[in-house]
Amino acid sequence: MPGLIVAVVLAGLLTVMWFAWRSRVRRDSALVVPEVPEDYVPIRSVDVLYVATTESGRPLERLAIQGLGFRARAVLAIAPSGLVLTIPGERPSFIAASTLTSVDATNVAIDRVVESDGLVRIGWSISGAPCDSYVRVVDADQRSVIADLERLLVPRPPAPTESESLS
């Protein structure tokens, strides 16, 4: 009898989790990562562990973007036009340099906590929504990967000062 109760509770929990994930997928269905351009030629590729993509500034709020929904081994390719994250079994995800907003190191995202600065956080926007993607560099020097990604950041004009905006 206790085994039956445990089985029913587990089945109920799994059902709730499945419905919650389906709801999240529907919520994020408008967020679509562009196709990789045909003329894309990477200048560097590194093996990474893809951790997650979250709402910007909310490292515990996963986005269910097609191709970026689940943690996996991946290859991060970097080119002047942007970066491509290739996860086995998924369509490659292109993040244009023009959508990048920041690159830095951190230590926590979703269910992954690592040593200080053990993850690379890539800030970007998808369909106008700001988000952060997290990867862990496997064998390469993480600082050089961050430096290569920082070179992709498009300089933004400075915000107008108060006196400029009043005139």
PDB file of C-alpha atoms in Angstrom, residues 20-158:
ATOM      1  CA  ALA A  20       4.442  23.638 -16.147  1.00  0.00           C
ATOM      2  CA  TRP A  21       7.079  23.040 -18.845  1.00  0.00           C
ATOM      3  CA  ARG A  22       4.437  23.039 -21.613  1.00  0.00           C
ATOM      4  CA  SER A  23       3.123  26.344 -20.248  1.00  0.00           C
ATOM      5  CA  ARG A  24       6.635  27.802 -20.301  1.00  0.00           C
ATOM      6  CA  VAL A  25       7.163  26.602 -23.889  1.00  0.00           C
ATOM      7  CA  ARG A  26       3.909  28.304 -24.956  1.00  0.00           C
ATOM      8  CA  ARG A  27       4.892  31.486 -23.096  1.00  0.00           C
ATOM      9  CA  ASP A  28       8.265  31.642 -24.873  1.00  0.00           C
ATOM     10  CA  SER A  29       7.108  30.460 -28.312  1.00  0.00           C
ATOM     11  CA  ALA A  30       7.491  33.965 -29.805  1.00  0.00           C
ATOM     12  CA  LEU A  31      11.203  33.963 -28.939  1.00  0.00           C
ATOM     13  CA  VAL A  32      12.920  32.582 -32.037  1.00  0.00           C
ATOM     14  CA  VAL A  33      16.677  32.433 -32.577  1.00  0.00           C
ATOM     15  CA  PRO A  34      17.652  33.368 -36.167  1.00  0.00           C
ATOM     16  CA  GLU A  35      19.121  30.880 -38.637  1.00  0.00           C
ATOM     17  CA  VAL A  36      22.888  30.881 -39.109  1.00  0.00           C
ATOM     18  CA  PRO A  37      23.740  33.104 -42.116  1.00  0.00           C
ATOM     19  CA  GLU A  38      25.097  31.224 -45.129  1.00  0.00           C
ATOM     20  CA  ASP A  39      28.243  33.378 -45.183  1.00  0.00           C
ATOM     21  CA  TYR A  40      29.044  32.716 -41.503  1.00  0.00           C
ATOM     22  CA  VAL A  41      32.725  31.794 -41.072  1.00  0.00           C
ATOM     23  CA  PRO A  42      33.920  31.326 -37.484  1.00  0.00           C
ATOM     24  CA  ILE A  43      37.335  32.602 -36.436  1.00  0.00           C
ATOM     25  CA  ARG A  44      37.291  30.488 -33.289  1.00  0.00           C
ATOM     26  CA  SER A  45      35.371  27.497 -31.937  1.00  0.00           C
ATOM     27  CA  VAL A  46      35.481  26.158 -28.377  1.00  0.00           C
ATOM     28  CA  ASP A  47      33.829  23.265 -26.590  1.00  0.00           C
ATOM     29  CA  VAL A  48      31.455  24.426 -23.876  1.00  0.00           C
ATOM     30  CA  LEU A  49      28.799  23.118 -21.562  1.00  0.00           C
ATOM     31  CA  TYR A  50      25.649  25.066 -22.373  1.00  0.00           C
ATOM     32  CA  VAL A  51      23.841  25.731 -19.091  1.00  0.00           C
ATOM     33  CA  ALA A  52      20.750  27.833 -19.828  1.00  0.00           C
ATOM     34  CA  THR A  53      19.218  30.957 -21.291  1.00  0.00           C
ATOM     35  CA  THR A  54      17.315  33.101 -18.798  1.00  0.00           C
ATOM     36  CA  GLU A  55      15.533  36.411 -18.588  1.00  0.00           C
ATOM     37  CA  SER A  56      18.141  39.165 -18.306  1.00  0.00           C
ATOM     38  CA  GLY A  57      19.163  39.746 -14.713  1.00  0.00           C
ATOM     39  CA  ARG A  58      17.105  36.759 -13.505  1.00  0.00           C
ATOM     40  CA  PRO A  59      19.501  33.794 -13.554  1.00  0.00           C
ATOM     41  CA  LEU A  60      16.908  31.451 -12.050  1.00  0.00           C
ATOM     42  CA  GLU A  61      14.157  32.113 -14.643  1.00  0.00           C
ATOM     43  CA  ARG A  62      14.821  29.765 -17.587  1.00  0.00           C
ATOM     44  CA  LEU A  63      13.486  30.614 -21.041  1.00  0.00           C
ATOM     45  CA  ALA A  64      12.181  27.706 -23.132  1.00  0.00           C
ATOM     46  CA  ILE A  65      13.606  28.829 -26.473  1.00  0.00           C
ATOM     47  CA  GLN A  66      13.671  26.184 -29.188  1.00  0.00           C
ATOM     48  CA  GLY A  67      17.234  24.903 -29.459  1.00  0.00           C
ATOM     49  CA  LEU A  68      18.266  26.490 -26.144  1.00  0.00           C
ATOM     50  CA  GLY A  69      15.896  24.829 -23.689  1.00  0.00           C
ATOM     51  CA  PHE A  70      18.109  22.159 -22.154  1.00  0.00           C
ATOM     52  CA  ARG A  71      21.601  21.898 -20.713  1.00  0.00           C
ATOM     53  CA  ALA A  72      24.056  20.023 -22.960  1.00  0.00           C
ATOM     54  CA  ARG A  73      27.564  19.818 -24.347  1.00  0.00           C
ATOM     55  CA  ALA A  74      27.927  22.289 -27.199  1.00  0.00           C
ATOM     56  CA  VAL A  75      30.307  24.111 -29.507  1.00  0.00           C
ATOM     57  CA  LEU A  76      30.520  27.896 -29.328  1.00  0.00           C
ATOM     58  CA  ALA A  77      31.721  29.436 -32.607  1.00  0.00           C
ATOM     59  CA  ILE A  78      32.746  33.085 -32.735  1.00  0.00           C
ATOM     60  CA  ALA A  79      32.856  35.299 -35.849  1.00  0.00           C
ATOM     61  CA  PRO A  80      32.764  39.072 -36.409  1.00  0.00           C
ATOM     62  CA  SER A  81      29.061  38.833 -37.307  1.00  0.00           C
ATOM     63  CA  GLY A  82      28.121  37.031 -34.094  1.00  0.00           C
ATOM     64  CA  LEU A  83      28.283  33.685 -32.380  1.00  0.00           C
ATOM     65  CA  VAL A  84      26.748  30.290 -33.006  1.00  0.00           C
ATOM     66  CA  LEU A  85      25.889  27.802 -30.299  1.00  0.00           C
ATOM     67  CA  THR A  86      25.652  24.277 -31.719  1.00  0.00           C
ATOM     68  CA  ILE A  87      24.026  21.714 -29.454  1.00  0.00           C
ATOM     69  CA  PRO A  88      23.854  18.122 -30.759  1.00  0.00           C
ATOM     70  CA  GLY A  89      20.336  17.253 -31.895  1.00  0.00           C
ATOM     71  CA  GLU A  90      19.269  20.918 -32.094  1.00  0.00           C
ATOM     72  CA  ARG A  91      19.300  23.512 -34.853  1.00  0.00           C
ATOM     73  CA  PRO A  92      22.371  25.787 -34.456  1.00  0.00           C
ATOM     74  CA  SER A  93      21.475  29.045 -32.700  1.00  0.00           C
ATOM     75  CA  PHE A  94      22.852  32.303 -34.161  1.00  0.00           C
ATOM     76  CA  ILE A  95      23.277  35.316 -31.907  1.00  0.00           C
ATOM     77  CA  ALA A  96      24.085  38.371 -34.023  1.00  0.00           C
ATOM     78  CA  ALA A  97      26.775  40.722 -32.729  1.00  0.00           C
ATOM     79  CA  SER A  98      24.271  43.578 -33.013  1.00  0.00           C
ATOM     80  CA  THR A  99      22.063  41.913 -30.367  1.00  0.00           C
ATOM     81  CA  LEU A 100      24.861  41.398 -27.825  1.00  0.00           C
ATOM     82  CA  THR A 101      24.653  43.664 -24.790  1.00  0.00           C
ATOM     83  CA  SER A 102      27.302  42.307 -22.404  1.00  0.00           C
ATOM     84  CA  VAL A 103      29.756  39.513 -21.702  1.00  0.00           C
ATOM     85  CA  ASP A 104      31.164  38.651 -18.303  1.00  0.00           C
ATOM     86  CA  ALA A 105      31.956  35.856 -15.874  1.00  0.00           C
ATOM     87  CA  THR A 106      29.655  34.676 -13.114  1.00  0.00           C
ATOM     88  CA  ASN A 107      29.185  31.633 -10.914  1.00  0.00           C
ATOM     89  CA  VAL A 108      25.447  30.821 -10.841  1.00  0.00           C
ATOM     90  CA  ALA A 109      22.631  30.111 -13.307  1.00  0.00           C
ATOM     91  CA  ILE A 110      19.472  28.037 -12.767  1.00  0.00           C
ATOM     92  CA  ASP A 111      20.637  24.828 -11.081  1.00  0.00           C
ATOM     93  CA  ARG A 112      24.351  25.288 -11.699  1.00  0.00           C
ATOM     94  CA  VAL A 113      26.660  26.831  -9.109  1.00  0.00           C
ATOM     95  CA  VAL A 114      30.384  26.733  -9.876  1.00  0.00           C
ATOM     96  CA  GLU A 115      33.566  28.322  -8.584  1.00  0.00           C
ATOM     97  CA  SER A 116      33.880  32.096  -8.740  1.00  0.00           C
ATOM     98  CA  ASP A 117      33.665  33.293 -12.374  1.00  0.00           C
ATOM     99  CA  GLY A 118      33.341  29.710 -13.672  1.00  0.00           C
ATOM    100  CA  LEU A 119      30.536  30.522 -16.128  1.00  0.00           C
ATOM    101  CA  VAL A 120      30.456  32.924 -19.064  1.00  0.00           C
ATOM    102  CA  ARG A 121      27.298  35.054 -19.164  1.00  0.00           C
ATOM    103  CA  ILE A 122      26.388  36.338 -22.622  1.00  0.00           C
ATOM    104  CA  GLY A 123      23.840  39.154 -22.520  1.00  0.00           C
ATOM    105  CA  TRP A 124      21.791  39.576 -25.705  1.00  0.00           C
ATOM    106  CA  SER A 125      18.270  40.208 -26.918  1.00  0.00           C
ATOM    107  CA  ILE A 126      15.954  37.858 -28.770  1.00  0.00           C
ATOM    108  CA  SER A 127      12.898  39.286 -30.511  1.00  0.00           C
ATOM    109  CA  GLY A 128      13.490  42.450 -28.469  1.00  0.00           C
ATOM    110  CA  ALA A 129      13.481  40.600 -25.125  1.00  0.00           C
ATOM    111  CA  PRO A 130      16.701  40.928 -23.096  1.00  0.00           C
ATOM    112  CA  CYS A 131      18.161  37.608 -21.979  1.00  0.00           C
ATOM    113  CA  ASP A 132      21.344  35.978 -20.702  1.00  0.00           C
ATOM    114  CA  SER A 133      22.870  32.719 -21.919  1.00  0.00           C
ATOM    115  CA  TYR A 134      25.318  30.838 -19.726  1.00  0.00           C
ATOM    116  CA  VAL A 135      28.112  28.521 -20.873  1.00  0.00           C
ATOM    117  CA  ARG A 136      31.015  26.851 -19.139  1.00  0.00           C
ATOM    118  CA  VAL A 137      34.204  26.699 -21.217  1.00  0.00           C
ATOM    119  CA  VAL A 138      35.568  23.136 -21.225  1.00  0.00           C
ATOM    120  CA  ASP A 139      39.225  23.118 -22.309  1.00  0.00           C
ATOM    121  CA  ALA A 140      40.088  26.578 -23.641  1.00  0.00           C
ATOM    122  CA  ASP A 141      41.189  29.588 -21.605  1.00  0.00           C
ATOM    123  CA  GLN A 142      37.950  31.201 -20.433  1.00  0.00           C
ATOM    124  CA  ARG A 143      39.459  34.704 -20.241  1.00  0.00           C
ATOM    125  CA  SER A 144      40.452  34.594 -23.915  1.00  0.00           C
ATOM    126  CA  VAL A 145      36.953  33.395 -24.865  1.00  0.00           C
ATOM    127  CA  ILE A 146      35.438  36.322 -22.938  1.00  0.00           C
ATOM    128  CA  ALA A 147      37.887  38.705 -24.655  1.00  0.00           C
ATOM    129  CA  ASP A 148      36.900  37.351 -28.098  1.00  0.00           C
ATOM    130  CA  LEU A 149      33.206  37.754 -27.252  1.00  0.00           C
ATOM    131  CA  GLU A 150      33.747  41.286 -25.913  1.00  0.00           C
ATOM    132  CA  ARG A 151      35.228  42.268 -29.294  1.00  0.00           C
ATOM    133  CA  LEU A 152      31.805  41.532 -30.805  1.00  0.00           C
ATOM    134  CA  LEU A 153      30.027  44.091 -28.642  1.00  0.00           C
ATOM    135  CA  VAL A 154      28.811  46.896 -30.874  1.00  0.00           C
ATOM    136  CA  PRO A 155      29.677  50.303 -29.406  1.00  0.00           C
ATOM    137  CA  ARG A 156      26.489  52.080 -28.428  1.00  0.00           C
ATOM    138  CA  PRO A 157      26.277  55.887 -28.538  1.00  0.00           C
ATOM    139  CA  PRO A 158      26.366  57.413 -25.055  1.00  0.00           C
TER     140      PRO A 158
END
